[in-house]
mmCIF file of C-alpha atoms in Angstrom:
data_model
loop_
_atom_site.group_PDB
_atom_site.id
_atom_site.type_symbol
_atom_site.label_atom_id
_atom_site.label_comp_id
_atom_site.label_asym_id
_atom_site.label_seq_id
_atom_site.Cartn_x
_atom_site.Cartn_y
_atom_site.Cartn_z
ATOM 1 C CA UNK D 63 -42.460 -111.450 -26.269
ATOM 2 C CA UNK D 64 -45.174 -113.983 -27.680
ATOM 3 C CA UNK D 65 -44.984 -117.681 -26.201
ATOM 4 C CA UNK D 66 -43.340 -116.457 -22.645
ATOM 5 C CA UNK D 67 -44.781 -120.309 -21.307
ATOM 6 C CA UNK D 68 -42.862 -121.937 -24.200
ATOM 7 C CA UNK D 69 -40.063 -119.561 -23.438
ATOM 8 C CA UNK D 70 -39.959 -120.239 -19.931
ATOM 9 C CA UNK D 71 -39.977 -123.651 -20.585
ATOM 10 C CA UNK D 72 -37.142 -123.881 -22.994
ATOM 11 C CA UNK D 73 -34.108 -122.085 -20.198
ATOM 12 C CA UNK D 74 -35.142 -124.037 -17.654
ATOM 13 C CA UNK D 75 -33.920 -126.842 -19.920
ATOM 14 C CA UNK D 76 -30.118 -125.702 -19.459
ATOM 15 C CA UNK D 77 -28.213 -127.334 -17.118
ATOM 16 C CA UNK D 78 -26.135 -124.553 -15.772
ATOM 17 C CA UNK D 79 -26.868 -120.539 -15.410
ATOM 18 C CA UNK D 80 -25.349 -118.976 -18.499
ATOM 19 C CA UNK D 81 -23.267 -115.557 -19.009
ATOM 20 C CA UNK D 82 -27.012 -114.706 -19.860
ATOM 21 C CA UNK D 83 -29.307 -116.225 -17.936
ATOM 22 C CA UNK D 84 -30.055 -116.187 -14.293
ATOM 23 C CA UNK D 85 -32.553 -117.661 -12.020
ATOM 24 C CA UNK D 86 -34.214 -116.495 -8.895
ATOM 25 C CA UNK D 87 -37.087 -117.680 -6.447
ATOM 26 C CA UNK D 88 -37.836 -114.235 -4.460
ATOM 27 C CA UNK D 89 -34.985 -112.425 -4.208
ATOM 28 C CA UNK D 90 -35.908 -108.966 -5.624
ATOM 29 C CA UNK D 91 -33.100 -107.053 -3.886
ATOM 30 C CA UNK D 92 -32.438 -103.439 -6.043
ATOM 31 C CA UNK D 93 -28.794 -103.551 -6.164
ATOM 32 C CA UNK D 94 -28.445 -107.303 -6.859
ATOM 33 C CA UNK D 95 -30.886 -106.694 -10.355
ATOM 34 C CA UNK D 96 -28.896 -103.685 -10.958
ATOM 35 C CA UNK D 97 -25.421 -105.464 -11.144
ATOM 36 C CA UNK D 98 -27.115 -108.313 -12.866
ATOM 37 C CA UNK D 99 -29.082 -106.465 -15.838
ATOM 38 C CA UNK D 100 -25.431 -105.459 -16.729
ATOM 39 C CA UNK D 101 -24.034 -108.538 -16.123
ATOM 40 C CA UNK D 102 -26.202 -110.167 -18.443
ATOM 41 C CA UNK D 103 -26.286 -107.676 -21.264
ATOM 42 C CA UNK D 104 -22.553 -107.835 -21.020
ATOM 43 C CA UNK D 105 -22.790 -111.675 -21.430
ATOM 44 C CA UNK D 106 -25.595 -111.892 -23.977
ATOM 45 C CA UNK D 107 -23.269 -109.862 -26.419
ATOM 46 C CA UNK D 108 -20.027 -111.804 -24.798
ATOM 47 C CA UNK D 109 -21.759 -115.112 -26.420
ATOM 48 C CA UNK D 110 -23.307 -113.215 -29.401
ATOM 49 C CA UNK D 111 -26.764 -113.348 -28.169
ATOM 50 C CA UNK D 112 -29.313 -111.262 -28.715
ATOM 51 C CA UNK D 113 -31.125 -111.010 -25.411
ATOM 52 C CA UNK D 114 -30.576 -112.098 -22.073
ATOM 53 C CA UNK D 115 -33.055 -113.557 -19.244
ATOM 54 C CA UNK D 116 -33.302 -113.028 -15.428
ATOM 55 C CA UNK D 117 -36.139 -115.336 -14.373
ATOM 56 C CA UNK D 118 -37.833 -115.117 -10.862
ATOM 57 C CA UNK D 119 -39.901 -118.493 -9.873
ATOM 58 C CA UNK D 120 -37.367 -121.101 -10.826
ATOM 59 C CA UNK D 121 -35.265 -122.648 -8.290
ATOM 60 C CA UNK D 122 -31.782 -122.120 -8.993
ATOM 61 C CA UNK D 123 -30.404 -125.414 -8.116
ATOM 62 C CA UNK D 124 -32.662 -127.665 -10.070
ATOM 63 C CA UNK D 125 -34.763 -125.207 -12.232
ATOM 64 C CA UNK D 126 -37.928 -126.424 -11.591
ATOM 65 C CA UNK D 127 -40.729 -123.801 -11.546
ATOM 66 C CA UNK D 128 -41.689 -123.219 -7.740
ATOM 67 C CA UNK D 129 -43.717 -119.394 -8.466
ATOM 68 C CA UNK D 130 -42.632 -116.536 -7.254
ATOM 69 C CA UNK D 131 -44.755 -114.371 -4.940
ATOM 70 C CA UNK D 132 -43.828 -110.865 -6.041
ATOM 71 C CA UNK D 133 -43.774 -108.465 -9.077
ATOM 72 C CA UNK D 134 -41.138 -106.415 -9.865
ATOM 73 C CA UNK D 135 -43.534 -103.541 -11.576
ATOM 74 C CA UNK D 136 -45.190 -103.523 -8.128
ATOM 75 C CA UNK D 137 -42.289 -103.463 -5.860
ATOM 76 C CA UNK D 138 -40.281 -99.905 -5.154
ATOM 77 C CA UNK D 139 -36.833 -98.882 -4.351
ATOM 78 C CA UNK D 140 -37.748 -96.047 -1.271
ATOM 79 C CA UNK D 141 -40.713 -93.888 -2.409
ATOM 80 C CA UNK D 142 -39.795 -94.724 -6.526
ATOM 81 C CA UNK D 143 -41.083 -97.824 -8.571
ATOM 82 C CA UNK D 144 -38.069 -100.420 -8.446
ATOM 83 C CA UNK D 145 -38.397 -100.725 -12.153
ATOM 84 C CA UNK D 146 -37.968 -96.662 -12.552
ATOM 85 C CA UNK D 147 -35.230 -96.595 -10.587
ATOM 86 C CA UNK D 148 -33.307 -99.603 -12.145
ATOM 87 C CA UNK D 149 -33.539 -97.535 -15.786
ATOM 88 C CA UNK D 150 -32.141 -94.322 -13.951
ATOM 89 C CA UNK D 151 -29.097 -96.522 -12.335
ATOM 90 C CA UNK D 152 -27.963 -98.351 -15.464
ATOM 91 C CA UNK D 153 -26.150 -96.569 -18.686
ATOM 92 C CA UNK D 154 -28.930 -94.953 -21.542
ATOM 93 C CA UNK D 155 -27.425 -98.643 -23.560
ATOM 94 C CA UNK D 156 -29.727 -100.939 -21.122
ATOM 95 C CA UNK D 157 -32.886 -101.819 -22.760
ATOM 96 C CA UNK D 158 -35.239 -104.293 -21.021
ATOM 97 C CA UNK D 159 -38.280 -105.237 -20.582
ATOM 98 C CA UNK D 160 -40.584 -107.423 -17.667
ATOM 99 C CA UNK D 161 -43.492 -109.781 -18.006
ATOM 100 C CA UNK D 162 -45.277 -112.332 -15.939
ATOM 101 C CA UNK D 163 -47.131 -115.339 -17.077
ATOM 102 C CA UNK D 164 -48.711 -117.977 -15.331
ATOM 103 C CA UNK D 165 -47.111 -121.701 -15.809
ATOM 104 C CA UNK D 166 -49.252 -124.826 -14.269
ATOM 105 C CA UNK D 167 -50.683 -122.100 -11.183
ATOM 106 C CA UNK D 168 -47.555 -120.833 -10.466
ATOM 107 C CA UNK D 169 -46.229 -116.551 -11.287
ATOM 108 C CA UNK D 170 -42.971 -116.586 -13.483
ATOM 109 C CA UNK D 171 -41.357 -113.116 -13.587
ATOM 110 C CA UNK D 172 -39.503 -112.989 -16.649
ATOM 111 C CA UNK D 173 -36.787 -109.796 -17.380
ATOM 112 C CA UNK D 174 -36.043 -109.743 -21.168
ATOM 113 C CA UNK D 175 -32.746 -107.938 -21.191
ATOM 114 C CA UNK D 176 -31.434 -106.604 -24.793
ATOM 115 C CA UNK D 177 -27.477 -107.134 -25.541
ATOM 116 C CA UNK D 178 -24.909 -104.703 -24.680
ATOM 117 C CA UNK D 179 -25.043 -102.179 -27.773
ATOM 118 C CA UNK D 180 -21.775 -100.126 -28.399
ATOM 119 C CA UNK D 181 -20.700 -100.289 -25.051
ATOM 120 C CA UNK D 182 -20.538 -102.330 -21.945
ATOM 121 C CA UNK D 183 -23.882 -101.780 -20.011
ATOM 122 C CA UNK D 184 -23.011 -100.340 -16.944
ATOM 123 C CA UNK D 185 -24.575 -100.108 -13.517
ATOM 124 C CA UNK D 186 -24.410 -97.051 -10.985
ATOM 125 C CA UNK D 187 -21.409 -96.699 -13.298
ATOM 126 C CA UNK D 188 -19.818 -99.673 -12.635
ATOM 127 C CA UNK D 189 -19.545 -102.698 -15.483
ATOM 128 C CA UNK D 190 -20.442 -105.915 -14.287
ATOM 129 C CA UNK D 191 -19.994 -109.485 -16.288
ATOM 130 C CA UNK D 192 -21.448 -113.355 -15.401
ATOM 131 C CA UNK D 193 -18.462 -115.579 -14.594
ATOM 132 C CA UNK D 194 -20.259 -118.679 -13.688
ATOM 133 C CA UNK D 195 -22.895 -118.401 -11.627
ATOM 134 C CA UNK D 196 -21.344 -115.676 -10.167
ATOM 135 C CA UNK D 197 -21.767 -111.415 -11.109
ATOM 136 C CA UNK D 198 -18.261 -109.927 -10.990
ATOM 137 C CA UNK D 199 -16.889 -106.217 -11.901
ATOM 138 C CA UNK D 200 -15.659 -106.449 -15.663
ATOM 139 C CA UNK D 201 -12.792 -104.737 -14.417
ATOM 140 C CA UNK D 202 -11.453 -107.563 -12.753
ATOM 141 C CA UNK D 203 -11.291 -110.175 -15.157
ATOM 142 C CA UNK D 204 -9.143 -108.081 -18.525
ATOM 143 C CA UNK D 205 -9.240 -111.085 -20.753
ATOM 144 C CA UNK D 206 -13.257 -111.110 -20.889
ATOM 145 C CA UNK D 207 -13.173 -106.900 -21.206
ATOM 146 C CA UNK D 208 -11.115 -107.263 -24.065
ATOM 147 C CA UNK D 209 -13.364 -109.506 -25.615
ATOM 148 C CA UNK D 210 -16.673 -108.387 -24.234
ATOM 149 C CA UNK D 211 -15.049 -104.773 -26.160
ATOM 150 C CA UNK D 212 -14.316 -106.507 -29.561
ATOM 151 C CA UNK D 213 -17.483 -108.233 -29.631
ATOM 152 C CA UNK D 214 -19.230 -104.950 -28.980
ATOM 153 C CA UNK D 215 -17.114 -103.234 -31.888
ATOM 154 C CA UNK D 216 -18.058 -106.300 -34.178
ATOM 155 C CA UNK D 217 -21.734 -106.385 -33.731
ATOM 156 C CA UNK D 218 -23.281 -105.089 -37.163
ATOM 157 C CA UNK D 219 -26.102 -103.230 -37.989
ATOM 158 C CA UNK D 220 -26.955 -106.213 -40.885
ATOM 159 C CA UNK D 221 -27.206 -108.782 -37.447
ATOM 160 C CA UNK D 222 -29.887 -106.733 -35.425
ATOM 161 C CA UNK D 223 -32.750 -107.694 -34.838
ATOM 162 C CA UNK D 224 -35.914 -105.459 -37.930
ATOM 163 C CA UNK D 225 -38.779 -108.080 -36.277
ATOM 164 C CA UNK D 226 -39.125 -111.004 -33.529
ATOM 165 C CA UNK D 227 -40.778 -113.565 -32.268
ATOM 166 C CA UNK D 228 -42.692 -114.916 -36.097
ATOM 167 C CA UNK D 229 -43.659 -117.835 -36.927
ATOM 168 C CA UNK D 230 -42.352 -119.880 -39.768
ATOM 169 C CA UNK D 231 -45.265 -118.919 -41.964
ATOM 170 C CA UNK D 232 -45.032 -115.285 -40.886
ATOM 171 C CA UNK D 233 -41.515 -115.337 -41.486
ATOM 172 C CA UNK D 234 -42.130 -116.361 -45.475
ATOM 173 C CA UNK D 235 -45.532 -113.859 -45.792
ATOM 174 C CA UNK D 236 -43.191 -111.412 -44.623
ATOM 175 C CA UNK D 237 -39.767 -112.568 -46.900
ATOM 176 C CA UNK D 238 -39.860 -112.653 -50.796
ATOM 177 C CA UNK D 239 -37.871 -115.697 -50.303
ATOM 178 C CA UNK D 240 -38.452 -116.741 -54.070
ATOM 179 C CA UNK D 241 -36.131 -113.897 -54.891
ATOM 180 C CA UNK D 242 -33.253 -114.883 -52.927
ATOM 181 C CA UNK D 243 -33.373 -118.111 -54.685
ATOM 182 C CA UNK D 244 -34.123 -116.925 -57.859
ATOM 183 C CA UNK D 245 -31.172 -114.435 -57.482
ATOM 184 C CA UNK D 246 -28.702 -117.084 -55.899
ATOM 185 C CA UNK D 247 -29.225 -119.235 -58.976
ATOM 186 C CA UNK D 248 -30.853 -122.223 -56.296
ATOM 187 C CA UNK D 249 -33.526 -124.414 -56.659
ATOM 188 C CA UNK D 250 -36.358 -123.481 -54.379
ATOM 189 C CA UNK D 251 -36.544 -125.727 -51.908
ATOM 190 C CA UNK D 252 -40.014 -127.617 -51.832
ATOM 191 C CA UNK D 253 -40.775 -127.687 -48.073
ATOM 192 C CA UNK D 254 -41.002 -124.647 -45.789
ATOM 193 C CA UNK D 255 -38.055 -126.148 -43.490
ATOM 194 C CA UNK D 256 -35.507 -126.096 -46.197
ATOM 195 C CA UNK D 257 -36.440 -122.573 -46.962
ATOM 196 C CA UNK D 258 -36.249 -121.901 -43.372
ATOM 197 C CA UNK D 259 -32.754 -123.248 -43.609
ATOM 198 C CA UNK D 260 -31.171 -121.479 -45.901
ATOM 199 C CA UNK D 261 -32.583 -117.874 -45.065
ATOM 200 C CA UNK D 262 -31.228 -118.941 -41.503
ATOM 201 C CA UNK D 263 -27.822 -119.722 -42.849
ATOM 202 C CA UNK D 264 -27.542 -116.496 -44.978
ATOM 203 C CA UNK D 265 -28.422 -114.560 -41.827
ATOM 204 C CA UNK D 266 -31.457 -113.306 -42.603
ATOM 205 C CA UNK D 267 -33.274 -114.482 -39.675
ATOM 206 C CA UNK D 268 -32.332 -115.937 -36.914
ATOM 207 C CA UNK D 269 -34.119 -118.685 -34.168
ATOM 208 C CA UNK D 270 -35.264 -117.403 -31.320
ATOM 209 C CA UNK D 271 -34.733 -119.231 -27.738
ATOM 210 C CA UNK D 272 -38.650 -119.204 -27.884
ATOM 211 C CA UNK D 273 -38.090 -121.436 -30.568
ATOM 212 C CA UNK D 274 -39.368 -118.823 -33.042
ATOM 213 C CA UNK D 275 -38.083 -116.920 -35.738
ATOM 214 C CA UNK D 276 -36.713 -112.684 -35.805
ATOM 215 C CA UNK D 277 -36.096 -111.155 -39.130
ATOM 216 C CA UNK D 278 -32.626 -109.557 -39.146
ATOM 217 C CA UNK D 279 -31.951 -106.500 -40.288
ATOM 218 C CA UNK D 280 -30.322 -107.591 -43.409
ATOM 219 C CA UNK D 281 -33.458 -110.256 -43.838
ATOM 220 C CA UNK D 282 -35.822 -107.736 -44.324
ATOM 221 C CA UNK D 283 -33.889 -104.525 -45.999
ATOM 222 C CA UNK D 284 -33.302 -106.809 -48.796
ATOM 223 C CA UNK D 285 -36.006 -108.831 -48.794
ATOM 224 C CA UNK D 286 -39.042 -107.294 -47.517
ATOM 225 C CA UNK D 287 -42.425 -107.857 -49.202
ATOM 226 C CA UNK D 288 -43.310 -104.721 -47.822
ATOM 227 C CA UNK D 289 -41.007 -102.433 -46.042
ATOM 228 C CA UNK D 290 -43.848 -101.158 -44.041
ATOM 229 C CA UNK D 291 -43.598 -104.570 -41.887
ATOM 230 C CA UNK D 292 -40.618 -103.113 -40.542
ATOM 231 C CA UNK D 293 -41.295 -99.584 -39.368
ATOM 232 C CA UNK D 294 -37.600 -99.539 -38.549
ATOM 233 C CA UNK D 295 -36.507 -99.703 -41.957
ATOM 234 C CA UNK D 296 -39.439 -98.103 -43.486
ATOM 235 C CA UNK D 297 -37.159 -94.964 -43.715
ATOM 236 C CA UNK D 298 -34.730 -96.699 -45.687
ATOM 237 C CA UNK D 299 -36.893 -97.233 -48.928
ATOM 238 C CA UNK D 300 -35.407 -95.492 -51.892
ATOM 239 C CA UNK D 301 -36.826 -92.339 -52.772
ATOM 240 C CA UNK D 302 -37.506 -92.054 -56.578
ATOM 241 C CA UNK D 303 -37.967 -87.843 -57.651
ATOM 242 C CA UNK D 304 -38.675 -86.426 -60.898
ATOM 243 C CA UNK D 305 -38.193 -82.562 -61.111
ATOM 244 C CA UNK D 306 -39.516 -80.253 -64.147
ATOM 245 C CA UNK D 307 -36.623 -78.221 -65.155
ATOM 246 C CA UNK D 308 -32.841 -78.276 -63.650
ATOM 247 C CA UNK D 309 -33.887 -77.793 -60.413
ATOM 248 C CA UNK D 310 -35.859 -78.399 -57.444
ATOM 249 C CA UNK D 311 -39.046 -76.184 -57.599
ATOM 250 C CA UNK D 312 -41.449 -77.536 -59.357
ATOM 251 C CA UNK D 313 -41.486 -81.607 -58.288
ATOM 252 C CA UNK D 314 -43.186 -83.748 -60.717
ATOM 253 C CA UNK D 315 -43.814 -87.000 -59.085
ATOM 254 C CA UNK D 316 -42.058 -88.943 -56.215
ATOM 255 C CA UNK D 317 -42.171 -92.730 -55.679
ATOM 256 C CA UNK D 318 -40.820 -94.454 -52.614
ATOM 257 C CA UNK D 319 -39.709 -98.468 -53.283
ATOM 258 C CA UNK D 320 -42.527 -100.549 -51.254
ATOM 259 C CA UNK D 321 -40.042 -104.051 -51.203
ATOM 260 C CA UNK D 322 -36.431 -104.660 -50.083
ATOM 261 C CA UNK D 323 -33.818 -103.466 -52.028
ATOM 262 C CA UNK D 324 -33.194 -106.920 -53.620
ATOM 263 C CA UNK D 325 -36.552 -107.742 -54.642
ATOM 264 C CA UNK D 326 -37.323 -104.580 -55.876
ATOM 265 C CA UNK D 327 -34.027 -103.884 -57.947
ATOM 266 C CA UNK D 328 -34.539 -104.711 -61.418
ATOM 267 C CA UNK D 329 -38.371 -102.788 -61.116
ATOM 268 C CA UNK D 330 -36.409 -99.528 -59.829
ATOM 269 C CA UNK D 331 -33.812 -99.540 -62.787
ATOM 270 C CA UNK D 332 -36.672 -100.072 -65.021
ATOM 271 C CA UNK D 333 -38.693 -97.315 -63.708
ATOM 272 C CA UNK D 334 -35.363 -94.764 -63.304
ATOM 273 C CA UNK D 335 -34.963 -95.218 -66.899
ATOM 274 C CA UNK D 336 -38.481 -94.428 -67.944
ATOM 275 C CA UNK D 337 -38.009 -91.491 -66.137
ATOM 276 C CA UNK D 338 -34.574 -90.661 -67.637
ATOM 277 C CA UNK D 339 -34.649 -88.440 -70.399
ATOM 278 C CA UNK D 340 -34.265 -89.844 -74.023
ATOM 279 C CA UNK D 341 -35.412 -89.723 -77.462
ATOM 280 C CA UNK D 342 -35.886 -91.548 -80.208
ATOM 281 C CA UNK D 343 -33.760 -92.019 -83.423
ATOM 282 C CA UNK D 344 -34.860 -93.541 -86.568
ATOM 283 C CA UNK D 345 -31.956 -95.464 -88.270
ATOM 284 C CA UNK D 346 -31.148 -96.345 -91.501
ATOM 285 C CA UNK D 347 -33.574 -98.936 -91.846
ATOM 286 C CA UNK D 348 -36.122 -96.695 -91.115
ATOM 287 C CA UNK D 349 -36.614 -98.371 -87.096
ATOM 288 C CA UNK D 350 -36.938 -96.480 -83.998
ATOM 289 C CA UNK D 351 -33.964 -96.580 -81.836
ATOM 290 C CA UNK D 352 -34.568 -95.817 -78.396
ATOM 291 C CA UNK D 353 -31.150 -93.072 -76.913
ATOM 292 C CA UNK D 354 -31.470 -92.881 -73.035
ATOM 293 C CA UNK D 355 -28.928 -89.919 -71.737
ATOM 294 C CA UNK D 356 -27.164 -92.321 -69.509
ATOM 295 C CA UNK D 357 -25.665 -95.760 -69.765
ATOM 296 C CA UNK D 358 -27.922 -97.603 -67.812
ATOM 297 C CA UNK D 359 -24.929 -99.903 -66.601
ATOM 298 C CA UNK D 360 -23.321 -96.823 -64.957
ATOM 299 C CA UNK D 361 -27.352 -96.003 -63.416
ATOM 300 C CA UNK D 362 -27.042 -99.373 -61.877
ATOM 301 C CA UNK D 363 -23.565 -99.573 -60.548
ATOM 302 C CA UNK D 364 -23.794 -96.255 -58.906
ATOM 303 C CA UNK D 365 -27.639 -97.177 -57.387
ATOM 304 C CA UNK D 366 -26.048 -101.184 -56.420
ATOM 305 C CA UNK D 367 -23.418 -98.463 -54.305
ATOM 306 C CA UNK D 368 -25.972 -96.031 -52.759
ATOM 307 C CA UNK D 369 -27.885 -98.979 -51.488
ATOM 308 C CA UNK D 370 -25.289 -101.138 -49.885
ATOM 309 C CA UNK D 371 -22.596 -98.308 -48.811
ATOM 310 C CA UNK D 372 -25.132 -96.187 -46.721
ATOM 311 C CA UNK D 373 -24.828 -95.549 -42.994
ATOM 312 C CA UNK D 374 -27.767 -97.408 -41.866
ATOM 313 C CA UNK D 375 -26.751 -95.755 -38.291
ATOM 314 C CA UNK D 376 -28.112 -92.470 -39.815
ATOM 315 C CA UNK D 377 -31.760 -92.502 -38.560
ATOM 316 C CA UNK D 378 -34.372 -90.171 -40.610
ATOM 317 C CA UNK D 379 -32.891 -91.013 -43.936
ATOM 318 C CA UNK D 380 -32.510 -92.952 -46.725
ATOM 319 C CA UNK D 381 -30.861 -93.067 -50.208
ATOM 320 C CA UNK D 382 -32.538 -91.036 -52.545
ATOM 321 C CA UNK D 383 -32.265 -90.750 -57.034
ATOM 322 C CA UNK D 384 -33.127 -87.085 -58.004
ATOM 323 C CA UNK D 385 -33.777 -87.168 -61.959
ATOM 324 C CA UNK D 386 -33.543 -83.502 -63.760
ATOM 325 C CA UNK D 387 -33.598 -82.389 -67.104
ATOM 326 C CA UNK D 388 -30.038 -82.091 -67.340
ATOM 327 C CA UNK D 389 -28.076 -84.396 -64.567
ATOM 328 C CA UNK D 390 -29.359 -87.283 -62.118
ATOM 329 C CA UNK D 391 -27.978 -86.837 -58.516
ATOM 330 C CA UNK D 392 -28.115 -90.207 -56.456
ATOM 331 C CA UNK D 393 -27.742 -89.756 -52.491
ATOM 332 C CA UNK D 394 -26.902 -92.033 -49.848
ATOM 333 C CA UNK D 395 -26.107 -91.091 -45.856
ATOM 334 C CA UNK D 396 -23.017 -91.256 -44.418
ATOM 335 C CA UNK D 397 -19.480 -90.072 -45.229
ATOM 336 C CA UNK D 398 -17.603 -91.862 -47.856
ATOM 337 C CA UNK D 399 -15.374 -94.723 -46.531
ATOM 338 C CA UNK D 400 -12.507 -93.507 -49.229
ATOM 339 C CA UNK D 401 -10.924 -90.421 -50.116
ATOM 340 C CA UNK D 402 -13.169 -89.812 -53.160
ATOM 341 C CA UNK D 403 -10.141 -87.714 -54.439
ATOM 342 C CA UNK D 404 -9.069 -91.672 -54.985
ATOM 343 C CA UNK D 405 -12.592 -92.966 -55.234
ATOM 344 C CA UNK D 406 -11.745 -94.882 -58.747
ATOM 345 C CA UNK D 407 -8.283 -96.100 -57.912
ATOM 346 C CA UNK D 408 -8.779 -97.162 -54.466
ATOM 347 C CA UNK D 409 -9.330 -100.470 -52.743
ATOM 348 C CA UNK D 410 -12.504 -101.927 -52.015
ATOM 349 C CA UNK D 411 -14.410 -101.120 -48.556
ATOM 350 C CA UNK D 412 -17.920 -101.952 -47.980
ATOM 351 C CA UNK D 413 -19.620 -100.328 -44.974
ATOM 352 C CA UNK D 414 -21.625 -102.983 -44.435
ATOM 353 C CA UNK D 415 -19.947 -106.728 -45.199
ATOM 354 C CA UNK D 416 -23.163 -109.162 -45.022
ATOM 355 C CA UNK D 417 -25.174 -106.872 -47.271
ATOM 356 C CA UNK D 418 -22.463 -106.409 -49.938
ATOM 357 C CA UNK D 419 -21.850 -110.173 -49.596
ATOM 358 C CA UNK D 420 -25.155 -110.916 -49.907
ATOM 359 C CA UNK D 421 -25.755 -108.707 -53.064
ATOM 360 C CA UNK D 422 -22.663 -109.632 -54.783
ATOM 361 C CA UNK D 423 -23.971 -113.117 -54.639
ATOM 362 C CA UNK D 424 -27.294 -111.868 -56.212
ATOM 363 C CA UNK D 425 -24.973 -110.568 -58.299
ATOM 364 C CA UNK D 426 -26.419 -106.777 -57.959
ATOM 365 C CA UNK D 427 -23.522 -105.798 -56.656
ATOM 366 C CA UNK D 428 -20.008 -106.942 -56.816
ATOM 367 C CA UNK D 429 -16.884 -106.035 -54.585
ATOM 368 C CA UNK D 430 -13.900 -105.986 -56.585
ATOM 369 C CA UNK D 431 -13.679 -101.834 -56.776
ATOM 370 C CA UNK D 432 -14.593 -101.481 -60.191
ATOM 371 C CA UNK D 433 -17.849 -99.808 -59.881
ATOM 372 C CA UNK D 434 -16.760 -96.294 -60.316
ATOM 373 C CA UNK D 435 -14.330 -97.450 -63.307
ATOM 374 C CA UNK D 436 -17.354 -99.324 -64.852
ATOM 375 C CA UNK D 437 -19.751 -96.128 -64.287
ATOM 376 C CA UNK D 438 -16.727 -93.762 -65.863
ATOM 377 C CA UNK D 439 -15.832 -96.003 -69.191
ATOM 378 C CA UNK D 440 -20.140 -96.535 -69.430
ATOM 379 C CA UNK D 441 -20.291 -92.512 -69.339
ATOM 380 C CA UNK D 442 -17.280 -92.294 -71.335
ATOM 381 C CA UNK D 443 -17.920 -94.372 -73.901
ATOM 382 C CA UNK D 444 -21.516 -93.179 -74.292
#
């Protein structure tokens, strides 16, 4: 994490140890960080946080930074490095990481923990939760299980974090932010902190306790002035194939969208439908009439679905638009959230909320359930 000094600086601020954050002078014992990495991941996702902090150097009771004289990459548990052994004890869920920095003369250890991801984090099997200052067994306090447990069933793929720790200025290289108010139908702010304001709002980035900015997941797969930013996401980029024929042996060309889904939208329909077979008619009048094969309005309801009802959970994959001669085939990942024997008469359900809000409002998507009724009287009608 960039800026660990202005980090640092920033928890000591707080009053009180937090759910998520935890202070030490030299106390490295094995068992003690054990129970407290899960305490703290437990408690960062308790308070919907994305990380959570165990810092050694700062004294507990007034959090001034005294140093600490040890590092925890350097200290073992028996003949095995402490850190190795702390990874082996806790669930495959704990993620964390340890730096040190160096603050007026003085060694701060700093322990990055990530949140608690689909389940509790758990320690030589045991679950373990901050109440107080204090690191107790989640199993004996119910009321916080049952909400550390619908917190963890909440937490949405659109909230994680794509990129961290930017700067303002990174965060709008990185952000076609012009589209989201072009889209939203609001006046572009003039100064960068209004801009800042509103992609914070939205949720498409978040402040970090660094005091910098992280792109969210949502932030940058609809957004993104280059996908490739975010090698997390670069996977999801739609895949644009052309085949020669009715099937798929001879490939004619294959384009992969470079921008987020939002920015890139109207480009892609554009370039779909210069791939989609047509010819031309001459009317009465003697003009050229342009006949396309398919409505493009049921093209873009059925690409505004593959885009926002994917499983982003499914790694290795992302939607794809086959164009043949004779049919276009558009594929997304994941299993349908309806019966699709009731696909046109059913209710609405969008996989992911945020995005589908989000889109609706950029009016590329709406969520009423009339897609498929739209894409059948377009095809219909045609």
């Amino acid at each position: 994490m960039e800026n660990l000094e202005l980090l640092v600086r920033e928890l000591c601020k707080y009053k009180d140890e937090l759910p998520w954050l935890e202070f030490k002078h030299n106390n490295y014992d094995p068992d003690m960080i054990g129970a407290d990495i899960s305490a703290l991941a437990n408690g960062a996702t308790l308070d919907e946080r994305n990380y959570a902090y165990f810092l050694w150097g700062i004294d507990d009771k007034t959090h001034e930074i005294v140093g600490t004289e040890y590092n925890l990459q350097t200290l073992k548990k028996g003949n095995q490095e402490l850190e190795n052994w702390l990874r082996g004890s806790l669930s495959p869920n704990a993620d964390f990481e340890y730096q040190i920095t160096n603050i007026d003369g003085r060694f701060v250890g700093v322990l990055i923990i990530h949140c608690a991801v689909n389940n509790p984090v758990t320690f030589k099997k045991v679950d373990y939760i901050r109440v107080g200052s204090y690191t107790k067994k989640l199993i004996d306090h119910p009321v916080l299980q049952s909400r550390l447990w619908k917190r963890l069933h909440d937490k949405k793929y659109e909230e994680l974090i794509a990129k961290q720790d930017m700067s303002s200025e990174d965060v709008l290289r990185c952000l076609d932010y012009s589209v989201y108010f072009e889209l939203s139908k609001i006046p572009q702010p003039e100064s960068r902190a209004s801009i800042i304001h509103y992609l914070k709002e939205d949720g498409c980035i978040i402040q970090n306790d660094n005091g910098l900015y992280s792109v969210t997941n949502m932030g940058a797969i609809l957004l993104a002035n280059k996908l490739a930013d975010f090698p997390k996401l670069a996977r999801k980029a739609l895949r644009i194939i052309q085949y020669e024929g009715n099937n798929r042996l001879s490939m004619l060309r294959e384009d992969i969208g470079k921008k987020g889904y939002a920015s890139d939208f109207e480009y892609l329909l554009k370039y779909i439908e210069v791939l989609t077979p047509s010819k031309e008619n001459i009317d009465d009048n003697g003009l050229r009439e342009k006949i396309v094969s398919y409505p493009m309005l049921a093209i873009r309801e059925a690409v505004a679905n593959a885009l926002v009802h994917q499983d982003f959970s499914v790694s290795g994959t992302g939607p794809i638009i086959e164009i043949f001669n004779n049919r276009i085939e558009i594929t997304n990942s994941g299993i349908p959230l309806v019966d699709i024997k009731r696909i046109v008469d059913n209710p609405p359900k969008s996989r992911n909320e945020k995005i589908a809000s989000l889109m609706r409002r950029f009016r590329i998507c709406e969520e009423l359930g009339t897609g498929w009724d739209k894409i059948v009287i377009a095809c219909t009608c045609s």
